[in-house]
Amino acid sequence: MNLIPLPAFQDNYLWLLHDGQRALVVDPGDAQPVRSFLAANGLQLAAILVTHHHADHTGGVDALRDETGARVYGPVRERIPEPFDALTEGDTVDVLGLRFNVFDVPGHTAGHIAYYTDDLPGDPLVFCGDTLFSGGCGRLFEGTPAQMVHSLAKLATLPGETRVCCTHEYTLGNLKFATAVEPGNTQLMHYRQQCEARRSRGEPTLPSTIALEREINPFLRARQPAVAQAAHGYDGADESDEVAVFAALRQWKNEFR
Ligand code: ZN
Ligand code: FE
């Protein structure tokens, strides 16, 4: 199985997984990069997996479905281009001979889902849309801090080697913020240097892994004393209240430049 991040728009990745003949694509906000890659590699599109309703994740769905006959999967609680197979937590999707487990991960949007599989020769992977980013998390457009904390905790308990396939190249900006929160985190410093080198070569920083995110992502680290203290310093958040610490971090990041 080959896992490819196709760049789109300013900083999106349309993740494509293929076995040399058949492919699936996640969150095709634009049909063109997918169309080109399929044609260049002689691939047939078998499925389109959608994590949430935003246009940069769904804009190419209708065109790709019409052109290829691919089956479309998406969250039951959201409006995405019909027809699609509506999914929620506990559902499974079988495509390309792989079984994906569906998780509800509300927060960025109210019905956001993620797709996880360990049914591969390589490490497991999760397509988590705009919920978990490397070093960061999605903005809370439709959900509460408590929902997002719960959603991120679900992702954080996946096996450490799980490849995190998020849909935006926001890593450097996120790591700049993470450094302001946790200046004493040496793993974070090291990872930030690696990512800066990758970006200067024009390479993606993704996929990340769950194990790495647990060590460097402040939004998964609200229970760490250094992170809780930083949040307290920002808005007086109660350091023993994980949701209050998370909410302070999210607000701080929104204002951070
Ligand atoms: Zn989004
Ligand atoms: Fe997005």
PDB file of C-alpha atoms and ligand atoms in Angstrom:
ATOM      1  CA  MET A   1       0.000   0.000   0.000  1.00  0.00           C
ATOM      2  CA  ASN A   2       1.280   3.440  -0.902  1.00  0.00           C
ATOM      3  CA  LEU A   3       0.322   6.481   1.145  1.00  0.00           C
ATOM      4  CA  ILE A   4       0.605   9.817  -0.684  1.00  0.00           C
ATOM      5  CA  PRO A   5      -0.124  13.353   0.542  1.00  0.00           C
ATOM      6  CA  LEU A   6      -1.326  15.278  -2.540  1.00  0.00           C
ATOM      7  CA  PRO A   7      -0.871  19.023  -1.949  1.00  0.00           C
ATOM      8  CA  ALA A   8      -3.917  21.217  -2.677  1.00  0.00           C
ATOM      9  CA  PHE A   9      -4.831  24.880  -2.185  1.00  0.00           C
ATOM     10  CA  GLN A  10      -2.434  26.747   0.140  1.00  0.00           C
ATOM     11  CA  ASP A  11      -1.674  24.079   2.715  1.00  0.00           C
ATOM     12  CA  ASN A  12      -4.104  21.137   2.387  1.00  0.00           C
ATOM     13  CA  TYR A  13      -3.126  17.530   1.809  1.00  0.00           C
ATOM     14  CA  LEU A  14      -5.502  15.174   0.046  1.00  0.00           C
ATOM     15  CA  TRP A  15      -4.345  11.787   1.361  1.00  0.00           C
ATOM     16  CA  LEU A  16      -4.390   9.009  -1.191  1.00  0.00           C
ATOM     17  CA  LEU A  17      -3.839   5.325  -0.459  1.00  0.00           C
ATOM     18  CA  HIS A  18      -3.337   2.867  -3.331  1.00  0.00           C
ATOM     19  CA  ASP A  19      -2.223  -0.678  -4.073  1.00  0.00           C
ATOM     20  CA  GLY A  20      -0.969  -0.005  -7.611  1.00  0.00           C
ATOM     21  CA  GLN A  21      -4.422  -0.580  -9.125  1.00  0.00           C
ATOM     22  CA  ARG A  22      -7.085   0.822  -6.865  1.00  0.00           C
ATOM     23  CA  ALA A  23      -7.057   3.929  -4.698  1.00  0.00           C
ATOM     24  CA  LEU A  24      -8.970   5.725  -2.016  1.00  0.00           C
ATOM     25  CA  VAL A  25      -8.764   9.439  -1.338  1.00  0.00           C
ATOM     26  CA  VAL A  26      -9.587  11.338   1.845  1.00  0.00           C
ATOM     27  CA  ASP A  27     -11.237  14.784   1.893  1.00  0.00           C
ATOM     28  CA  PRO A  28     -10.798  15.785  -1.769  1.00  0.00           C
ATOM     29  CA  GLY A  29     -11.474  19.518  -1.545  1.00  0.00           C
ATOM     30  CA  ASP A  30     -10.273  19.784  -5.141  1.00  0.00           C
ATOM     31  CA  ALA A  31     -10.738  17.100  -7.811  1.00  0.00           C
ATOM     32  CA  GLN A  32      -7.860  18.137 -10.067  1.00  0.00           C
ATOM     33  CA  PRO A  33      -4.803  16.920  -8.101  1.00  0.00           C
ATOM     34  CA  VAL A  34      -6.573  13.584  -7.545  1.00  0.00           C
ATOM     35  CA  ARG A  35      -7.603  13.265 -11.209  1.00  0.00           C
ATOM     36  CA  SER A  36      -4.019  13.965 -12.331  1.00  0.00           C
ATOM     37  CA  PHE A  37      -2.469  11.493  -9.923  1.00  0.00           C
ATOM     38  CA  LEU A  38      -4.935   8.728 -10.845  1.00  0.00           C
ATOM     39  CA  ALA A  39      -4.270   9.260 -14.560  1.00  0.00           C
ATOM     40  CA  ALA A  40      -0.477   9.457 -14.197  1.00  0.00           C
ATOM     41  CA  ASN A  41      -0.401   6.212 -12.209  1.00  0.00           C
ATOM     42  CA  GLY A  42      -3.167   4.281 -14.001  1.00  0.00           C
ATOM     43  CA  LEU A  43      -5.270   3.980 -10.830  1.00  0.00           C
ATOM     44  CA  GLN A  44      -8.976   3.418 -10.399  1.00  0.00           C
ATOM     45  CA  LEU A  45     -10.656   5.394  -7.605  1.00  0.00           C
ATOM     46  CA  ALA A  46     -12.591   2.960  -5.385  1.00  0.00           C
ATOM     47  CA  ALA A  47     -13.646   5.189  -2.501  1.00  0.00           C
ATOM     48  CA  ILE A  48     -13.788   8.715  -1.143  1.00  0.00           C
ATOM     49  CA  LEU A  49     -13.610   9.087   2.655  1.00  0.00           C
ATOM     50  CA  VAL A  50     -14.829  12.405   4.066  1.00  0.00           C
ATOM     51  CA  THR A  51     -14.095  13.516   7.657  1.00  0.00           C
ATOM     52  CA  HIS A  52     -16.235  16.678   7.836  1.00  0.00           C
ATOM     53  CA  HIS A  53     -18.309  19.058   5.773  1.00  0.00           C
ATOM     54  CA  HIS A  54     -15.940  22.014   5.139  1.00  0.00           C
ATOM     55  CA  ALA A  55     -15.541  22.999   1.490  1.00  0.00           C
ATOM     56  CA  ASP A  56     -11.775  22.449   1.448  1.00  0.00           C
ATOM     57  CA  HIS A  57     -12.532  18.786   2.270  1.00  0.00           C
ATOM     58  CA  THR A  58     -15.567  18.185   0.048  1.00  0.00           C
ATOM     59  CA  GLY A  59     -15.299  20.496  -3.003  1.00  0.00           C
ATOM     60  CA  GLY A  60     -14.085  17.738  -5.343  1.00  0.00           C
ATOM     61  CA  VAL A  61     -16.417  14.955  -4.160  1.00  0.00           C
ATOM     62  CA  ASP A  62     -19.171  15.314  -6.784  1.00  0.00           C
ATOM     63  CA  ALA A  63     -16.783  15.573  -9.737  1.00  0.00           C
ATOM     64  CA  LEU A  64     -14.718  12.573  -8.622  1.00  0.00           C
ATOM     65  CA  ARG A  65     -17.817  10.464  -7.910  1.00  0.00           C
ATOM     66  CA  ASP A  66     -19.267  11.315 -11.338  1.00  0.00           C
ATOM     67  CA  GLU A  67     -16.030  10.584 -13.188  1.00  0.00           C
ATOM     68  CA  THR A  68     -15.008   7.388 -11.411  1.00  0.00           C
ATOM     69  CA  GLY A  69     -18.111   5.887  -9.781  1.00  0.00           C
ATOM     70  CA  ALA A  70     -16.230   5.848  -6.463  1.00  0.00           C
ATOM     71  CA  ARG A  71     -18.329   5.159  -3.383  1.00  0.00           C
ATOM     72  CA  VAL A  72     -18.473   8.078  -0.940  1.00  0.00           C
ATOM     73  CA  TYR A  73     -18.375   7.741   2.865  1.00  0.00           C
ATOM     74  CA  GLY A  74     -18.941  10.534   5.355  1.00  0.00           C
ATOM     75  CA  PRO A  75     -20.251  11.564   8.768  1.00  0.00           C
ATOM     76  CA  VAL A  76     -23.934  10.881   9.455  1.00  0.00           C
ATOM     77  CA  ARG A  77     -24.329  14.166  11.375  1.00  0.00           C
ATOM     78  CA  GLU A  78     -23.097  16.443   8.596  1.00  0.00           C
ATOM     79  CA  ARG A  79     -24.211  17.694   5.219  1.00  0.00           C
ATOM     80  CA  ILE A  80     -21.859  16.430   2.579  1.00  0.00           C
ATOM     81  CA  PRO A  81     -22.526  15.957  -1.151  1.00  0.00           C
ATOM     82  CA  GLU A  82     -25.163  13.185  -1.558  1.00  0.00           C
ATOM     83  CA  PRO A  83     -25.323  10.278  -2.023  1.00  0.00           C
ATOM     84  CA  PHE A  84     -22.954   8.908   0.600  1.00  0.00           C
ATOM     85  CA  ASP A  85     -22.728   6.097   3.148  1.00  0.00           C
ATOM     86  CA  ALA A  86     -23.394   7.782   6.499  1.00  0.00           C
ATOM     87  CA  LEU A  87     -21.050   6.712   9.287  1.00  0.00           C
ATOM     88  CA  THR A  88     -20.734   7.065  13.036  1.00  0.00           C
ATOM     89  CA  GLU A  89     -18.608   5.675  15.874  1.00  0.00           C
ATOM     90  CA  GLY A  90     -18.360   1.900  15.792  1.00  0.00           C
ATOM     91  CA  ASP A  91     -19.038   1.611  12.051  1.00  0.00           C
ATOM     92  CA  THR A  92     -16.506  -0.020   9.760  1.00  0.00           C
ATOM     93  CA  VAL A  93     -15.619   0.632   6.132  1.00  0.00           C
ATOM     94  CA  ASP A  94     -14.120  -2.089   3.919  1.00  0.00           C
ATOM     95  CA  VAL A  95     -12.182  -0.713   0.986  1.00  0.00           C
ATOM     96  CA  LEU A  96      -9.073  -1.861  -0.922  1.00  0.00           C
ATOM     97  CA  GLY A  97      -9.197  -5.025   1.191  1.00  0.00           C
ATOM     98  CA  LEU A  98      -8.687  -2.952   4.360  1.00  0.00           C
ATOM     99  CA  ARG A  99     -11.055  -2.486   7.251  1.00  0.00           C
ATOM    100  CA  PHE A 100     -11.316   1.038   8.689  1.00  0.00           C
ATOM    101  CA  ASN A 101     -12.839   1.780  12.099  1.00  0.00           C
ATOM    102  CA  VAL A 102     -14.815   4.993  12.452  1.00  0.00           C
ATOM    103  CA  PHE A 103     -14.521   7.284  15.492  1.00  0.00           C
ATOM    104  CA  ASP A 104     -16.626  10.307  16.352  1.00  0.00           C
ATOM    105  CA  VAL A 105     -14.261  13.221  17.014  1.00  0.00           C
ATOM    106  CA  PRO A 106     -16.465  16.336  17.359  1.00  0.00           C
ATOM    107  CA  GLY A 107     -15.005  19.742  18.193  1.00  0.00           C
ATOM    108  CA  HIS A 108     -13.769  21.338  14.951  1.00  0.00           C
ATOM    109  CA  THR A 109     -17.218  20.528  13.522  1.00  0.00           C
ATOM    110  CA  ALA A 110     -20.168  18.937  15.318  1.00  0.00           C
ATOM    111  CA  GLY A 111     -20.132  15.646  13.419  1.00  0.00           C
ATOM    112  CA  HIS A 112     -16.442  15.227  12.515  1.00  0.00           C
ATOM    113  CA  ILE A 113     -15.288  11.590  12.171  1.00  0.00           C
ATOM    114  CA  ALA A 114     -11.895   9.881  11.846  1.00  0.00           C
ATOM    115  CA  TYR A 115     -10.931   6.676  10.027  1.00  0.00           C
ATOM    116  CA  TYR A 116      -8.417   4.265  11.578  1.00  0.00           C
ATOM    117  CA  THR A 117      -6.925   1.047  10.228  1.00  0.00           C
ATOM    118  CA  ASP A 118      -4.329  -1.412  11.527  1.00  0.00           C
ATOM    119  CA  ASP A 119      -5.208  -3.804   8.731  1.00  0.00           C
ATOM    120  CA  LEU A 120      -2.006  -3.068   6.774  1.00  0.00           C
ATOM    121  CA  PRO A 121       1.423  -4.619   6.298  1.00  0.00           C
ATOM    122  CA  GLY A 122       2.997  -1.386   7.698  1.00  0.00           C
ATOM    123  CA  ASP A 123       2.114   0.714  10.732  1.00  0.00           C
ATOM    124  CA  PRO A 124      -1.530   1.588  11.430  1.00  0.00           C
ATOM    125  CA  LEU A 125      -2.838   4.909  10.214  1.00  0.00           C
ATOM    126  CA  VAL A 126      -5.534   7.392  11.084  1.00  0.00           C
ATOM    127  CA  PHE A 127      -7.167   9.942   8.797  1.00  0.00           C
ATOM    128  CA  CYS A 128      -8.144  12.568  11.348  1.00  0.00           C
ATOM    129  CA  GLY A 129      -9.088  15.540   9.138  1.00  0.00           C
ATOM    130  CA  ASP A 130      -8.948  18.858  11.012  1.00  0.00           C
ATOM    131  CA  THR A 131      -9.125  17.380  14.537  1.00  0.00           C
ATOM    132  CA  LEU A 132      -5.488  16.601  15.351  1.00  0.00           C
ATOM    133  CA  PHE A 133      -2.641  18.395  13.562  1.00  0.00           C
ATOM    134  CA  SER A 134       1.041  17.863  14.153  1.00  0.00           C
ATOM    135  CA  GLY A 135       1.768  20.072  17.155  1.00  0.00           C
ATOM    136  CA  GLY A 136      -1.773  21.458  17.169  1.00  0.00           C
ATOM    137  CA  CYS A 137      -5.491  20.848  16.772  1.00  0.00           C
ATOM    138  CA  GLY A 138      -8.398  22.241  14.772  1.00  0.00           C
ATOM    139  CA  ARG A 139     -10.203  25.415  15.741  1.00  0.00           C
ATOM    140  CA  LEU A 140     -13.463  24.952  17.620  1.00  0.00           C
ATOM    141  CA  PHE A 141     -15.968  26.143  15.015  1.00  0.00           C
ATOM    142  CA  GLU A 142     -18.911  24.017  16.162  1.00  0.00           C
ATOM    143  CA  GLY A 143     -17.846  22.217  19.334  1.00  0.00           C
ATOM    144  CA  THR A 144     -16.865  22.863  22.922  1.00  0.00           C
ATOM    145  CA  PRO A 145     -13.460  22.539  24.582  1.00  0.00           C
ATOM    146  CA  ALA A 146     -14.770  19.532  26.555  1.00  0.00           C
ATOM    147  CA  GLN A 147     -15.799  17.768  23.318  1.00  0.00           C
ATOM    148  CA  MET A 148     -12.433  18.427  21.711  1.00  0.00           C
ATOM    149  CA  VAL A 149     -10.518  17.210  24.776  1.00  0.00           C
ATOM    150  CA  HIS A 150     -12.527  13.987  24.618  1.00  0.00           C
ATOM    151  CA  SER A 151     -11.978  13.610  20.862  1.00  0.00           C
ATOM    152  CA  LEU A 152      -8.223  14.222  21.104  1.00  0.00           C
ATOM    153  CA  ALA A 153      -7.964  11.766  24.004  1.00  0.00           C
ATOM    154  CA  LYS A 154      -9.532   9.091  21.794  1.00  0.00           C
ATOM    155  CA  LEU A 155      -6.904   9.678  19.120  1.00  0.00           C
ATOM    156  CA  ALA A 156      -4.085   9.843  21.689  1.00  0.00           C
ATOM    157  CA  THR A 157      -4.889   6.331  22.922  1.00  0.00           C
ATOM    158  CA  LEU A 158      -4.338   4.770  19.492  1.00  0.00           C
ATOM    159  CA  PRO A 159      -1.111   2.722  19.230  1.00  0.00           C
ATOM    160  CA  GLY A 160       1.975   4.949  19.348  1.00  0.00           C
ATOM    161  CA  GLU A 161       3.208   3.857  15.925  1.00  0.00           C
ATOM    162  CA  THR A 162      -0.044   4.985  14.262  1.00  0.00           C
ATOM    163  CA  ARG A 163       0.660   7.359  11.379  1.00  0.00           C
ATOM    164  CA  VAL A 164      -1.257  10.616  11.804  1.00  0.00           C
ATOM    165  CA  CYS A 165      -2.583  11.768   8.434  1.00  0.00           C
ATOM    166  CA  CYS A 166      -3.990  15.223   9.056  1.00  0.00           C
ATOM    167  CA  THR A 167      -5.216  17.493   6.307  1.00  0.00           C
ATOM    168  CA  HIS A 168      -3.158  20.672   6.715  1.00  0.00           C
ATOM    169  CA  GLU A 169       0.542  21.556   6.670  1.00  0.00           C
ATOM    170  CA  TYR A 170       0.302  23.746   9.771  1.00  0.00           C
ATOM    171  CA  THR A 171       3.211  22.086  11.581  1.00  0.00           C
ATOM    172  CA  LEU A 172       5.767  24.918  11.697  1.00  0.00           C
ATOM    173  CA  GLY A 173       3.243  27.479  12.985  1.00  0.00           C
ATOM    174  CA  ASN A 174       1.970  24.970  15.528  1.00  0.00           C
ATOM    175  CA  LEU A 175       5.488  24.181  16.755  1.00  0.00           C
ATOM    176  CA  LYS A 176       6.259  27.872  17.156  1.00  0.00           C
ATOM    177  CA  PHE A 177       3.267  28.104  19.473  1.00  0.00           C
ATOM    178  CA  ALA A 178       4.147  24.817  21.225  1.00  0.00           C
ATOM    179  CA  THR A 179       7.604  26.245  21.961  1.00  0.00           C
ATOM    180  CA  ALA A 180       6.037  29.315  23.600  1.00  0.00           C
ATOM    181  CA  VAL A 181       3.960  26.978  25.800  1.00  0.00           C
ATOM    182  CA  GLU A 182       6.737  24.501  26.642  1.00  0.00           C
ATOM    183  CA  PRO A 183      10.165  26.086  26.071  1.00  0.00           C
ATOM    184  CA  GLY A 184      11.836  23.346  28.138  1.00  0.00           C
ATOM    185  CA  ASN A 185      10.616  20.425  25.996  1.00  0.00           C
ATOM    186  CA  THR A 186      13.789  19.130  24.316  1.00  0.00           C
ATOM    187  CA  GLN A 187      11.947  16.638  22.104  1.00  0.00           C
ATOM    188  CA  LEU A 188       9.867  19.500  20.795  1.00  0.00           C
ATOM    189  CA  MET A 189      13.007  21.538  19.968  1.00  0.00           C
ATOM    190  CA  HIS A 190      14.514  18.593  18.139  1.00  0.00           C
ATOM    191  CA  TYR A 191      11.323  17.866  16.185  1.00  0.00           C
ATOM    192  CA  ARG A 192      10.941  21.542  15.277  1.00  0.00           C
ATOM    193  CA  GLN A 193      14.431  21.563  13.741  1.00  0.00           C
ATOM    194  CA  GLN A 194      13.628  18.406  11.761  1.00  0.00           C
ATOM    195  CA  CYS A 195      10.402  19.946  10.441  1.00  0.00           C
ATOM    196  CA  GLU A 196      12.117  23.218   9.487  1.00  0.00           C
ATOM    197  CA  ALA A 197      14.664  21.214   7.485  1.00  0.00           C
ATOM    198  CA  ARG A 198      11.914  19.226   5.760  1.00  0.00           C
ATOM    199  CA  ARG A 199       9.961  22.334   4.812  1.00  0.00           C
ATOM    200  CA  SER A 200      13.087  24.079   3.507  1.00  0.00           C
ATOM    201  CA  ARG A 201      13.507  21.084   1.157  1.00  0.00           C
ATOM    202  CA  GLY A 202       9.836  21.407   0.145  1.00  0.00           C
ATOM    203  CA  GLU A 203       8.899  18.114   1.843  1.00  0.00           C
ATOM    204  CA  PRO A 204       5.764  17.499   3.924  1.00  0.00           C
ATOM    205  CA  THR A 205       6.192  17.195   7.698  1.00  0.00           C
ATOM    206  CA  LEU A 206       3.442  14.554   7.690  1.00  0.00           C
ATOM    207  CA  PRO A 207       2.498  11.921   8.549  1.00  0.00           C
ATOM    208  CA  SER A 208       3.388  12.331  12.189  1.00  0.00           C
ATOM    209  CA  THR A 209       2.842   9.549  14.755  1.00  0.00           C
ATOM    210  CA  ILE A 210       0.645   9.328  17.831  1.00  0.00           C
ATOM    211  CA  ALA A 211       3.686   8.600  20.048  1.00  0.00           C
ATOM    212  CA  LEU A 212       5.416  11.768  18.855  1.00  0.00           C
ATOM    213  CA  GLU A 213       2.292  13.908  19.249  1.00  0.00           C
ATOM    214  CA  ARG A 214       1.910  12.746  22.852  1.00  0.00           C
ATOM    215  CA  GLU A 215       5.415  14.132  23.526  1.00  0.00           C
ATOM    216  CA  ILE A 216       5.268  17.437  21.654  1.00  0.00           C
ATOM    217  CA  ASN A 217       1.645  18.535  21.065  1.00  0.00           C
ATOM    218  CA  PRO A 218       0.498  20.931  23.831  1.00  0.00           C
ATOM    219  CA  PHE A 219      -3.159  20.149  23.070  1.00  0.00           C
ATOM    220  CA  LEU A 220      -2.556  16.512  24.112  1.00  0.00           C
ATOM    221  CA  ARG A 221      -0.528  17.614  27.141  1.00  0.00           C
ATOM    222  CA  ALA A 222      -2.955  19.656  29.251  1.00  0.00           C
ATOM    223  CA  ARG A 223      -2.200  17.369  32.190  1.00  0.00           C
ATOM    224  CA  GLN A 224       1.550  18.048  32.064  1.00  0.00           C
ATOM    225  CA  PRO A 225       2.525  20.486  34.857  1.00  0.00           C
ATOM    226  CA  ALA A 226       4.583  22.747  32.551  1.00  0.00           C
ATOM    227  CA  VAL A 227       1.670  23.042  30.096  1.00  0.00           C
ATOM    228  CA  ALA A 228      -0.916  23.624  32.823  1.00  0.00           C
ATOM    229  CA  GLN A 229       1.295  26.309  34.387  1.00  0.00           C
ATOM    230  CA  ALA A 230       1.690  28.079  31.046  1.00  0.00           C
ATOM    231  CA  ALA A 231      -2.095  28.045  30.538  1.00  0.00           C
ATOM    232  CA  HIS A 232      -2.553  29.421  34.039  1.00  0.00           C
ATOM    233  CA  GLY A 233      -0.103  32.193  33.199  1.00  0.00           C
ATOM    234  CA  TYR A 234      -2.141  33.049  30.097  1.00  0.00           C
ATOM    235  CA  ASP A 235      -5.634  33.429  31.572  1.00  0.00           C
ATOM    236  CA  GLY A 236      -5.560  32.147  35.142  1.00  0.00           C
ATOM    237  CA  ALA A 237      -6.908  28.700  34.138  1.00  0.00           C
ATOM    238  CA  ASP A 238      -7.211  26.202  36.995  1.00  0.00           C
ATOM    239  CA  GLU A 239      -4.156  23.992  36.479  1.00  0.00           C
ATOM    240  CA  SER A 240      -5.979  20.898  37.729  1.00  0.00           C
ATOM    241  CA  ASP A 241      -8.847  21.329  35.212  1.00  0.00           C
ATOM    242  CA  GLU A 242      -7.837  19.689  31.939  1.00  0.00           C
ATOM    243  CA  VAL A 243     -10.688  21.281  29.966  1.00  0.00           C
ATOM    244  CA  ALA A 244      -9.925  24.781  31.312  1.00  0.00           C
ATOM    245  CA  VAL A 245      -6.231  24.324  30.452  1.00  0.00           C
ATOM    246  CA  PHE A 246      -7.151  23.131  26.960  1.00  0.00           C
ATOM    247  CA  ALA A 247      -9.557  26.062  26.458  1.00  0.00           C
ATOM    248  CA  ALA A 248      -6.843  28.522  27.507  1.00  0.00           C
ATOM    249  CA  LEU A 249      -4.362  26.952  25.065  1.00  0.00           C
ATOM    250  CA  ARG A 250      -6.896  27.083  22.223  1.00  0.00           C
ATOM    251  CA  GLN A 251      -7.684  30.743  22.880  1.00  0.00           C
ATOM    252  CA  TRP A 252      -3.981  31.600  23.233  1.00  0.00           C
ATOM    253  CA  LYS A 253      -3.193  29.865  19.929  1.00  0.00           C
ATOM    254  CA  ASN A 254      -6.003  31.787  18.174  1.00  0.00           C
ATOM    255  CA  GLU A 255      -4.281  35.048  19.139  1.00  0.00           C
ATOM    256  CA  PHE A 256      -0.692  33.849  18.715  1.00  0.00           C
ATOM    257  CA  ARG A 257       1.491  35.262  15.914  1.00  0.00           C
TER     258      ARG A 257
HETATM  259 ZN    ZN B   1     -12.155  22.031   8.505  1.00  0.00          ZN
HETATM  260 FE    FE B   2      -9.586  22.073   6.559  1.00  0.00          FE
END
